Short mmCIF file of C-alpha atoms and ligand atoms in Angstrom, two decimals:
data_model
loop_
_atom_site.label_atom_id
_atom_site.label_comp_id
_atom_site.label_asym_id
_atom_site.label_seq_id
_atom_site.Cartn_x
_atom_site.Cartn_y
_atom_site.Cartn_z
CA MET A 1 4.71 12.54 8.54
CA PRO A 2 3.73 8.88 8.40
CA ARG A 3 0.97 7.78 5.81
CA LYS A 4 -2.26 6.58 7.50
CA VAL A 5 -3.41 3.16 6.53
CA SER A 6 -6.59 1.49 6.87
CA ILE A 7 -6.87 -2.06 5.44
CA PHE A 8 -10.42 -3.56 4.96
CA GLY A 9 -10.15 -7.32 4.67
CA ALA A 10 -6.43 -7.55 6.60
CA THR A 11 -6.87 -11.39 7.69
CA GLY A 12 -7.69 -12.17 3.82
CA SER A 13 -5.09 -13.50 1.36
CA ILE A 14 -4.77 -9.84 -0.31
CA GLY A 15 -4.81 -8.25 3.02
CA GLN A 16 -1.72 -10.36 4.17
CA ASN A 17 0.04 -9.40 1.15
CA THR A 18 -0.35 -5.98 1.97
CA LEU A 19 0.83 -6.18 5.57
CA ASP A 20 3.90 -7.99 4.09
CA LEU A 21 4.72 -4.84 2.10
CA ILE A 22 3.45 -2.13 4.94
CA ARG A 23 5.91 -4.53 7.70
CA ARG A 24 9.00 -3.75 5.76
CA ASP A 25 8.87 -0.13 5.96
CA ILE A 26 6.51 -0.03 8.95
CA ASN A 27 7.76 3.31 10.37
CA THR A 28 6.54 5.05 7.33
CA TYR A 29 3.17 4.16 8.19
CA GLU A 30 0.61 4.55 11.00
CA ILE A 31 -2.15 2.06 10.55
CA ILE A 32 -5.29 3.25 11.43
CA ALA A 33 -7.83 0.32 11.40
CA LEU A 34 -7.59 -3.44 10.33
CA THR A 35 -10.74 -5.29 9.79
CA GLY A 36 -11.32 -9.05 9.39
CA GLY A 37 -14.28 -11.86 10.17
CA ALA A 38 -13.92 -15.01 11.98
CA ASN A 39 -9.63 -14.93 12.13
CA VAL A 40 -9.94 -12.98 15.46
CA GLU A 41 -6.45 -14.53 16.92
CA GLN A 42 -5.05 -13.05 13.42
CA LEU A 43 -6.47 -9.71 13.55
CA ALA A 44 -5.42 -8.82 16.70
CA ARG A 45 -2.14 -10.63 16.53
CA ASP A 46 -1.53 -8.07 13.44
CA ALA A 47 -3.15 -4.84 15.13
CA ARG A 48 -1.26 -5.41 18.29
CA GLU A 49 2.33 -5.91 16.35
CA LEU A 50 1.57 -2.60 14.13
CA GLY A 51 0.15 -0.32 16.49
CA ALA A 52 -3.33 -0.06 14.76
CA GLN A 53 -5.82 2.62 16.65
CA VAL A 54 -8.99 -0.18 15.79
CA ALA A 55 -9.63 -3.55 14.70
CA VAL A 56 -12.84 -4.70 13.76
CA THR A 57 -14.25 -7.92 13.53
CA ALA A 58 -17.08 -8.26 11.03
CA TYR A 59 -18.54 -10.66 13.46
CA ASP A 60 -20.74 -9.17 16.73
CA ASP A 61 -20.34 -12.36 18.87
CA ARG A 62 -16.84 -12.32 18.38
CA LEU A 63 -16.23 -8.67 19.87
CA GLY A 64 -15.07 -10.39 23.46
CA GLU A 65 -12.54 -12.89 22.03
CA LEU A 66 -11.22 -9.95 20.19
CA ARG A 67 -11.16 -7.77 23.36
CA ASP A 68 -9.49 -10.24 25.01
CA ALA A 69 -6.86 -11.02 22.67
CA LEU A 70 -6.13 -7.06 22.26
CA GLY A 71 -5.99 -6.63 26.21
CA GLY A 72 -3.45 -4.41 27.28
CA SER A 73 -2.25 -3.06 23.54
CA GLY A 74 -3.65 0.05 23.56
CA VAL A 75 -5.83 -1.17 20.32
CA GLU A 76 -9.38 -0.54 19.90
CA ALA A 77 -11.49 -3.75 19.53
CA ALA A 78 -14.86 -3.20 18.03
CA ALA A 79 -17.56 -5.88 15.93
CA GLY A 80 -20.20 -5.95 13.55
CA ALA A 81 -21.32 -3.97 10.25
CA HIS A 82 -21.85 -0.69 12.00
CA ALA A 83 -18.08 -0.79 13.80
CA LEU A 84 -16.67 -1.24 10.02
CA GLN A 85 -17.93 1.70 8.97
CA GLU A 86 -16.76 3.64 11.69
CA ALA A 87 -13.34 2.32 11.02
CA ALA A 88 -14.02 3.55 7.30
CA GLU A 89 -15.16 6.96 8.80
CA ARG A 90 -11.49 7.63 10.58
CA PRO A 91 -9.63 9.17 7.93
CA ALA A 92 -6.83 7.39 5.95
CA ASP A 93 -4.48 8.60 3.28
CA TRP A 94 -4.22 4.89 1.50
CA VAL A 95 -7.14 2.53 2.08
CA MET A 96 -6.81 -1.38 1.02
CA SER A 97 -10.35 -2.57 0.17
CA ALA A 98 -9.85 -6.45 0.29
CA ILE A 99 -13.10 -7.75 1.77
CA VAL A 100 -14.37 -10.37 -0.26
CA GLY A 101 -17.63 -10.00 -1.83
CA ALA A 102 -20.41 -7.35 -1.83
CA ALA A 103 -19.67 -6.82 1.75
CA GLY A 104 -16.68 -4.71 0.83
CA LEU A 105 -18.89 -1.78 -1.12
CA LYS A 106 -20.32 0.29 1.66
CA PRO A 107 -16.83 0.78 3.57
CA GLY A 108 -15.19 1.63 0.24
CA LEU A 109 -17.37 3.99 -0.63
CA THR A 110 -16.94 5.62 3.17
CA ALA A 111 -13.18 5.56 2.48
CA LEU A 112 -13.40 7.60 -0.21
CA ARG A 113 -14.99 10.73 1.63
CA HIS A 114 -11.38 11.22 2.56
CA GLY A 115 -10.18 12.51 -0.64
CA GLY A 116 -7.03 10.08 -0.50
CA THR A 117 -6.46 6.77 -2.77
CA LEU A 118 -8.63 3.42 -2.18
CA ALA A 119 -6.33 0.44 -3.37
CA LEU A 120 -9.49 -1.35 -4.88
CA ALA A 121 -9.05 -5.38 -4.47
CA ASN A 122 -12.84 -5.69 -4.04
CA LYS A 123 -13.53 -6.23 -7.78
CA GLU A 124 -17.26 -6.68 -6.57
CA SER A 125 -17.74 -2.67 -5.84
CA LEU A 126 -16.94 -1.72 -9.19
CA VAL A 127 -19.55 -5.23 -10.82
CA THR A 128 -22.13 -3.97 -8.69
CA ALA A 129 -21.78 -0.04 -8.34
CA GLY A 130 -18.67 1.17 -10.66
CA PRO A 131 -20.53 4.30 -11.96
CA LEU A 132 -21.31 5.10 -8.17
CA LEU A 133 -17.99 4.43 -6.92
CA MET A 134 -16.16 6.12 -9.64
CA ALA A 135 -18.43 9.42 -9.44
CA GLU A 136 -17.93 9.21 -5.18
CA ALA A 137 -14.53 9.07 -6.28
CA ARG A 138 -14.58 12.52 -8.46
CA ALA A 139 -16.85 14.12 -5.86
CA HIS A 140 -14.24 14.03 -3.48
CA GLY A 141 -10.96 14.41 -5.02
CA ALA A 142 -9.99 10.69 -4.23
CA GLN A 143 -8.02 8.37 -6.97
CA VAL A 144 -9.40 4.74 -6.92
CA LEU A 145 -6.14 2.19 -8.14
CA PRO A 146 -6.97 -0.78 -9.34
CA VAL A 147 -5.41 -3.90 -7.35
CA ASP A 148 -6.72 -6.85 -9.52
CA SER A 149 -3.52 -7.62 -11.33
CA GLU A 150 -5.35 -7.68 -14.76
CA HIS A 151 -6.40 -4.10 -14.20
CA SER A 152 -3.20 -3.17 -12.61
CA ALA A 153 -1.34 -4.42 -15.51
CA VAL A 154 -3.51 -2.15 -18.03
CA PHE A 155 -3.35 0.87 -15.52
CA GLN A 156 0.48 0.40 -15.97
CA ALA A 157 0.55 -0.06 -19.60
CA LEU A 158 -1.88 3.34 -19.88
CA VAL A 159 0.61 5.45 -18.07
CA GLY A 160 1.26 8.34 -20.22
CA GLU A 161 -1.31 6.97 -23.07
CA ASP A 162 -4.78 8.38 -24.66
CA VAL A 163 -7.28 6.08 -23.60
CA GLY A 164 -8.79 7.58 -26.66
CA ALA A 165 -6.14 5.78 -28.55
CA VAL A 166 -7.12 2.19 -27.24
CA GLU A 167 -8.19 -0.18 -29.97
CA ARG A 168 -8.82 -3.30 -27.34
CA ILE A 169 -8.16 -4.47 -23.66
CA VAL A 170 -7.28 -8.02 -23.60
CA ILE A 171 -7.16 -9.43 -20.00
CA THR A 172 -5.74 -12.82 -19.33
CA ALA A 173 -7.36 -15.78 -17.98
CA SER A 174 -5.16 -18.97 -16.42
CA GLY A 175 -8.31 -21.50 -16.84
CA GLY A 176 -8.14 -21.95 -13.11
CA ALA A 177 -8.17 -25.63 -11.36
CA PHE A 178 -10.12 -27.29 -14.15
CA ARG A 179 -8.90 -25.83 -17.62
CA ASP A 180 -7.55 -29.26 -18.89
CA TRP A 181 -10.56 -30.94 -17.81
CA PRO A 182 -13.24 -32.44 -20.56
CA LEU A 183 -16.65 -30.48 -20.23
CA GLU A 184 -18.51 -33.45 -19.32
CA LYS A 185 -16.29 -33.66 -16.13
CA LEU A 186 -16.80 -30.75 -14.64
CA LYS A 187 -20.59 -31.31 -13.33
CA THR A 188 -18.83 -33.68 -11.22
CA ALA A 189 -16.07 -31.20 -9.66
CA THR A 190 -15.91 -31.04 -6.05
CA PRO A 191 -15.48 -27.73 -3.75
CA GLU A 192 -12.37 -29.22 -3.04
CA GLN A 193 -10.78 -29.72 -6.59
CA ALA A 194 -12.03 -25.93 -7.54
CA SER A 195 -10.11 -24.28 -4.14
CA GLN A 196 -6.89 -25.54 -6.14
CA HIS A 197 -5.43 -22.97 -8.13
CA PRO A 198 -2.57 -23.78 -10.77
CA ASN A 199 -0.84 -20.30 -10.41
CA TRP A 200 -2.28 -18.15 -7.61
CA ALA A 201 -2.15 -18.65 -4.22
CA MET A 202 -5.60 -16.36 -2.74
CA GLY A 203 -8.57 -16.51 -1.08
CA GLN A 204 -10.86 -19.64 -1.42
CA ARG A 205 -14.10 -17.81 -3.05
CA ILE A 206 -11.98 -16.08 -5.54
CA THR A 207 -10.19 -19.55 -6.58
CA ILE A 208 -13.46 -21.52 -7.24
CA ASP A 209 -14.59 -18.23 -9.21
CA SER A 210 -11.43 -18.74 -11.18
CA ALA A 211 -12.20 -22.50 -11.42
CA SER A 212 -15.96 -21.52 -13.08
CA MET A 213 -14.17 -18.12 -14.67
CA PHE A 214 -16.96 -16.03 -12.98
CA ASN A 215 -14.04 -14.20 -11.58
CA LYS A 216 -12.64 -13.52 -15.42
CA ALA A 217 -16.48 -12.68 -15.97
CA LEU A 218 -16.32 -10.02 -13.01
CA GLU A 219 -13.14 -8.74 -14.06
CA LEU A 220 -14.47 -7.86 -18.11
CA ILE A 221 -17.21 -5.79 -16.15
CA GLU A 222 -14.59 -4.25 -13.66
CA THR A 223 -12.62 -3.26 -16.77
CA HIS A 224 -15.03 -1.83 -18.30
CA GLU A 225 -16.30 0.40 -15.37
CA TYR A 226 -12.85 1.38 -14.59
CA PHE A 227 -11.37 2.20 -17.89
CA GLY A 228 -14.59 3.41 -19.59
CA ILE A 229 -14.00 1.24 -22.45
CA SER A 230 -17.23 -0.13 -24.42
CA PRO A 231 -17.89 -3.57 -23.95
CA ASP A 232 -17.05 -4.86 -27.21
CA ARG A 233 -13.73 -3.77 -27.24
CA ILE A 234 -12.60 -6.01 -24.05
CA GLU A 235 -12.02 -9.51 -24.43
CA ALA A 236 -10.63 -12.25 -22.27
CA ILE A 237 -7.92 -14.87 -23.32
CA MET A 238 -6.54 -18.01 -22.28
CA HIS A 239 -3.24 -17.39 -20.88
CA PRO A 240 -1.98 -20.71 -18.86
CA GLU A 241 1.45 -19.28 -17.78
CA SER A 242 -0.44 -16.32 -16.00
CA LEU A 243 2.56 -13.89 -16.61
CA VAL A 244 1.41 -11.59 -19.10
CA HIS A 245 -1.40 -10.32 -17.01
CA ALA A 246 -3.28 -7.70 -19.86
CA LEU A 247 -2.74 -6.81 -23.30
CA VAL A 248 -3.71 -2.95 -24.14
CA CYS A 249 -4.17 -2.76 -27.81
CA PHE A 250 -3.64 0.48 -29.76
CA CYS A 251 -5.10 2.29 -32.91
CA ASP A 252 -1.47 1.90 -34.67
CA GLY A 253 -1.08 -1.61 -34.11
CA ALA A 254 1.00 -1.58 -30.91
CA ILE A 255 0.30 -4.20 -28.17
CA MET A 256 1.50 -2.94 -24.71
CA ALA A 257 1.97 -6.27 -22.76
CA HIS A 258 2.18 -6.27 -19.29
CA VAL A 259 4.68 -9.22 -17.81
CA GLY A 260 5.48 -9.72 -14.32
CA PRO A 261 5.52 -13.06 -11.72
CA HIS A 262 2.09 -14.20 -10.70
CA ASP A 263 2.55 -12.32 -7.11
CA MET A 264 -0.49 -10.06 -5.68
CA ARG A 265 2.56 -8.26 -3.96
CA HIS A 266 3.09 -6.96 -7.38
CA ALA A 267 -0.15 -4.95 -8.14
CA ILE A 268 -0.68 -3.95 -4.11
CA GLY A 269 2.66 -2.55 -4.14
CA TYR A 270 2.25 -0.59 -7.21
CA ALA A 271 -0.70 0.96 -5.93
CA LEU A 272 1.16 1.31 -2.35
CA HIS A 273 4.05 3.72 -3.90
CA TRP A 274 2.24 5.01 -7.09
CA PRO A 275 3.23 7.38 -8.47
CA GLU A 276 6.86 5.86 -8.12
CA ARG A 277 7.91 2.25 -8.42
CA ARG A 278 9.53 1.12 -5.54
CA ASP A 279 11.70 -2.20 -5.28
CA LEU A 280 9.35 -4.99 -4.50
CA PRO A 281 10.19 -8.25 -2.76
CA VAL A 282 9.06 -10.14 -5.72
CA GLU A 283 10.70 -12.67 -8.09
CA ARG A 284 12.55 -11.41 -11.38
CA LEU A 285 11.45 -13.38 -14.20
CA ASN A 286 14.14 -15.11 -16.52
CA LEU A 287 12.09 -15.42 -19.87
CA ALA A 288 15.09 -17.17 -21.24
CA ARG A 289 14.54 -19.91 -18.53
CA ILE A 290 10.39 -19.79 -19.13
CA GLY A 291 10.91 -20.00 -22.85
CA ALA A 292 7.27 -19.90 -24.01
CA LEU A 293 4.46 -17.87 -23.32
CA THR A 294 0.95 -19.67 -24.73
CA PHE A 295 -2.51 -18.18 -25.65
CA ARG A 296 -5.71 -19.11 -26.95
CA ALA A 297 -9.13 -18.15 -27.46
CA ALA A 298 -11.58 -18.03 -24.37
CA ASP A 299 -14.29 -20.82 -25.02
CA GLU A 300 -17.42 -18.73 -24.03
CA ALA A 301 -19.70 -21.96 -24.86
CA ARG A 302 -17.39 -23.45 -22.02
CA TRP A 303 -17.48 -21.21 -19.91
CA PRO A 304 -21.11 -19.46 -19.91
CA ALA A 305 -20.18 -17.22 -17.05
CA LEU A 306 -17.97 -14.98 -19.88
CA ARG A 307 -21.23 -14.47 -21.83
CA LEU A 308 -23.55 -13.61 -19.21
CA ALA A 309 -20.89 -10.76 -18.51
CA ARG A 310 -21.13 -9.37 -21.86
CA GLU A 311 -24.62 -9.68 -21.42
CA VAL A 312 -24.56 -7.68 -18.16
CA MET A 313 -22.25 -5.26 -19.46
CA GLN A 314 -24.93 -4.46 -22.83
CA THR A 315 -27.75 -4.15 -20.20
CA GLY A 316 -25.85 -2.05 -17.72
CA GLY A 317 -27.62 -0.30 -14.55
CA LEU A 318 -27.96 -2.64 -11.95
CA ALA A 319 -27.49 -5.82 -14.17
CA GLY A 320 -23.89 -6.04 -12.15
CA ALA A 321 -25.32 -5.74 -8.97
CA VAL A 322 -27.48 -8.58 -10.03
CA PHE A 323 -25.18 -11.25 -11.29
CA ASN A 324 -22.91 -10.74 -8.35
CA ALA A 325 -24.96 -11.60 -5.72
CA ALA A 326 -26.59 -14.09 -7.82
CA LYS A 327 -23.08 -15.40 -8.25
CA GLU A 328 -22.23 -14.92 -4.44
CA SER A 329 -25.48 -16.97 -3.51
CA ALA A 330 -24.84 -19.86 -6.56
CA LEU A 331 -21.05 -20.27 -4.97
CA ASP A 332 -22.37 -20.44 -1.37
CA GLY A 333 -24.71 -23.39 -2.86
CA PHE A 334 -21.84 -24.80 -4.65
CA LEU A 335 -20.01 -25.01 -1.22
CA ALA A 336 -22.51 -26.48 0.41
CA ARG A 337 -23.18 -29.10 -2.50
CA GLU A 338 -26.49 -28.20 -2.95
CA ILE A 339 -25.64 -27.52 -6.57
CA GLY A 340 -23.10 -29.21 -9.05
CA PHE A 341 -20.42 -26.61 -10.23
CA THR A 342 -21.78 -26.07 -13.63
CA GLN A 343 -25.11 -25.21 -12.07
CA MET A 344 -23.66 -22.35 -11.07
CA PRO A 345 -23.94 -20.22 -14.26
CA GLU A 346 -27.59 -21.61 -14.90
CA ILE A 347 -28.83 -19.98 -11.69
CA VAL A 348 -26.86 -16.90 -12.30
CA GLU A 349 -28.77 -16.97 -15.81
CA ARG A 350 -31.86 -17.98 -14.31
CA VAL A 351 -31.48 -14.75 -12.04
CA LEU A 352 -30.88 -12.37 -14.76
CA THR A 353 -33.52 -13.34 -16.84
CA LEU A 354 -36.41 -13.34 -14.08
CA MET A 355 -35.30 -10.03 -12.19
CA SER A 356 -35.04 -8.77 -16.31
CA VAL A 357 -38.52 -9.53 -16.67
CA ASP A 358 -39.41 -7.90 -13.40
CA TYR A 359 -37.20 -5.02 -12.57
CA SER A 360 -36.22 -2.33 -15.06
CA LEU A 361 -32.44 -3.23 -14.26
CA SER A 362 -30.89 -1.19 -17.47
CA SER A 363 -33.01 2.16 -16.39
CA ALA A 364 -32.59 1.94 -12.51
CA GLN A 365 -30.50 4.57 -10.99
CA ILE A 366 -27.10 3.64 -9.44
CA VAL A 367 -27.55 4.79 -6.00
CA LEU A 368 -26.61 2.94 -3.03
CA ASP A 369 -30.06 2.31 -1.81
CA ASN A 370 -30.77 0.75 -5.25
CA VAL A 371 -27.79 -1.35 -5.63
CA LEU A 372 -28.07 -2.64 -2.14
CA GLU A 373 -31.84 -3.44 -2.70
CA MET A 374 -31.20 -5.81 -5.82
CA ASP A 375 -28.32 -7.13 -4.20
CA ARG A 376 -30.72 -8.09 -1.42
CA VAL A 377 -33.60 -9.27 -4.15
CA ALA A 378 -31.04 -11.28 -6.28
CA ARG A 379 -30.38 -13.31 -3.01
CA GLN A 380 -33.79 -14.05 -2.82
CA TYR A 381 -34.20 -14.99 -6.23
CA ALA A 382 -30.96 -17.33 -6.44
CA ALA A 383 -32.21 -18.59 -2.99
CA GLU A 384 -35.72 -19.75 -5.16
CA ALA A 385 -33.64 -20.80 -8.29
CA ILE A 386 -31.52 -23.27 -6.26
CA ARG A 387 -34.01 -24.66 -4.14
CA ALA A 388 -36.18 -25.28 -7.20
CA VAL A 389 -32.93 -27.80 -8.46
CA THR A 390 -32.12 -29.48 -5.42
P1 LIG B 401 -10.13 -13.82 1.60
O1 LIG B 401 -11.54 -14.66 1.43
O2 LIG B 401 -8.76 -14.36 1.67
O3 LIG B 401 -10.34 -12.74 2.63
C1 LIG B 401 -11.29 -11.94 2.71
C2 LIG B 401 -11.36 -11.18 3.80
O4 LIG B 401 -12.58 -10.28 3.82
C3 LIG B 401 -10.74 -11.43 5.16
O5 LIG B 401 -10.20 -10.56 5.87
C4 LIG B 401 -12.64 -11.73 5.58
O6 LIG B 401 -12.24 -11.51 7.07
C5 LIG B 401 -13.11 -10.26 5.12
N1 LIG B 401 -14.52 -10.99 5.25
C6 LIG B 401 -15.46 -11.69 4.43
N2 LIG B 401 -16.39 -11.35 4.83
C7 LIG B 401 -16.92 -10.57 5.20
C8 LIG B 401 -17.87 -9.63 5.46
N3 LIG B 401 -19.32 -9.97 5.08
N4 LIG B 401 -17.61 -8.48 5.96
C9 LIG B 401 -16.55 -8.20 6.34
N5 LIG B 401 -15.02 -8.76 6.03
C10 LIG B 401 -15.21 -9.81 5.42
O7 LIG B 401 -10.33 -13.06 0.05
P2 LIG B 401 -9.25 -12.37 -0.78
O8 LIG B 401 -8.70 -13.22 -1.81
O9 LIG B 401 -8.01 -11.55 0.00
O10 LIG B 401 -9.98 -11.28 -1.98
C11 LIG B 401 -10.60 -10.13 -1.37
C12 LIG B 401 -10.80 -9.35 -2.40
O11 LIG B 401 -9.70 -9.30 -3.29
C13 LIG B 401 -11.99 -10.07 -3.19
O12 LIG B 401 -12.58 -9.48 -4.06
C14 LIG B 401 -10.81 -10.64 -4.52
O13 LIG B 401 -11.74 -10.89 -5.46
C15 LIG B 401 -10.35 -9.40 -4.74
N6 LIG B 401 -8.82 -10.01 -5.09
C16 LIG B 401 -8.15 -11.14 -4.68
C17 LIG B 401 -6.88 -11.55 -5.25
C18 LIG B 401 -6.03 -12.76 -4.45
O14 LIG B 401 -4.92 -12.82 -5.20
N7 LIG B 401 -6.58 -12.87 -3.24
C19 LIG B 401 -6.32 -11.27 -6.48
C20 LIG B 401 -7.73 -10.27 -7.46
C21 LIG B 401 -8.57 -9.56 -6.83
MG1 LIG B 402 -7.52 -10.60 -11.15
#
C-alpha cells in the first residue's frame, strides 16, 4: 500500500526539498494534497507530475489560474482558507507542515486528527500553541516529528535516552547575515541585505528572522514546548559553520552533539523515514577538511530577540502567540520599509509589554479560539506600535 502524504506549503523551500525526496521514491507514495500560495504555476506543475488528489492555493483570486493550469490532469483545484482546511481533513499517513507563519497552525491541528505523522517545519505552531498541538497529537495517537534542523538534531540525540537525564539543551545559531556587522551598522540594514544567509538556503522570512535572531528566539520556545525542558536549561550558542545543529548535555557530563551538512533534506528525510534511517542525497562531511568547529556565546544585548524569548517562556500561556504575531507584523513592517531592522525587536517588546498589562496572558487557556484571538489582537497592537514610530 503506498503511503498517503500531504504537503502544506509545497511550493516553499521546505516543501520543495520534501518533494525532492518524495520524487526519488514516488512509487511508494500517494500524494493527497499539495498546497501553496501565489506560485500557482509551480503548484500545478508539481501536482500534475506527482498525480496529487487536490492542489490548493491560499489565494481565492488565483483559483481560475490554478484550474486552467491543471486542466485535463484529473487533479482537483481549490483555493482559500476553507479549501486548505478541507485538504487537511483528507486522511493522510504523513503530513508535512511547511506553511510559513501562524497560518500553518490550523491545517496542522486538523491533520493530527487522522492519527498519522505530522512532520513539523512550521515552528510557529509550537510557539503560538505548543500545549494545544501536543495535546491534540496525544488525543489522536498522532506523532509530531520536528523538522527544524536543531530540533531534529535534539530528537536524534535523545533516541534511547531518558529525558529526565538531560541537564541542558543547546541549539546552535549561525548568526545570519549580520553576524560580523558592528552593532551600530545594524540600524541601516535593508531587507535585501537581511535576505542573504551565509550557510542555509531558506524562504525569505526565516532568512531575515535568522539575521535578527528571531528565528533562534522562536526555536528556544520550540525546544521548550516540544521537549518539555524548562527554559533555564535551554540556550543558544553561536556556531558560524552551521554543522553542529544541537547539543544535548546529560547529567553525567556527556554531551551528544548532532553534526551534519546544512541541508534541510536531512531533517526532512529523518522525519519521512522515521523510525528508520535511510540513504539521503546529502553531502557527507569530511571533518579533516573542515578542520575546526567554532563556538561562542550568544550576546543577548546584541540580539534582544533572545531575551524576549526567555521572557515569553517565563510568562507562558498565550505570550507565545502574541510574540509570534508581533514578530510577523514587525517583519512585514521591515519588508515594507516602514521600520528599520533594529526596530523589529522594539516593536515586539512594546506589544508584549502592553498586552501583558491588558490581558492575562499567562493564565489564559490555550485553546484555538484564544490563540487566534490573541494573534489577531497582537497584530493590531503591532500595527499601532509601527504607526507610532513612523
Ligand atoms: P517559504 O516562504 O519558502 O514557503 C512557505 C510556504 O507557505 C509556501 O508554499 C507558501 O505558498 C505558503 N504560504 C505562505 N503564506 C501562506 C498562508 N497565509 N496560507 C497558506 N500558505 C501560505 O518558507 P520556508 O522557508 O519553506 O519555511 C516554511 C516553514 O518551515 C516556516 O515555518 C519556517 O520557519 C520553517 N523552517 C524552514 C526552514 C528552511 O530551511 N527553509 C528550516 C527550518 C524551519
Ligand atoms: Mg532551525
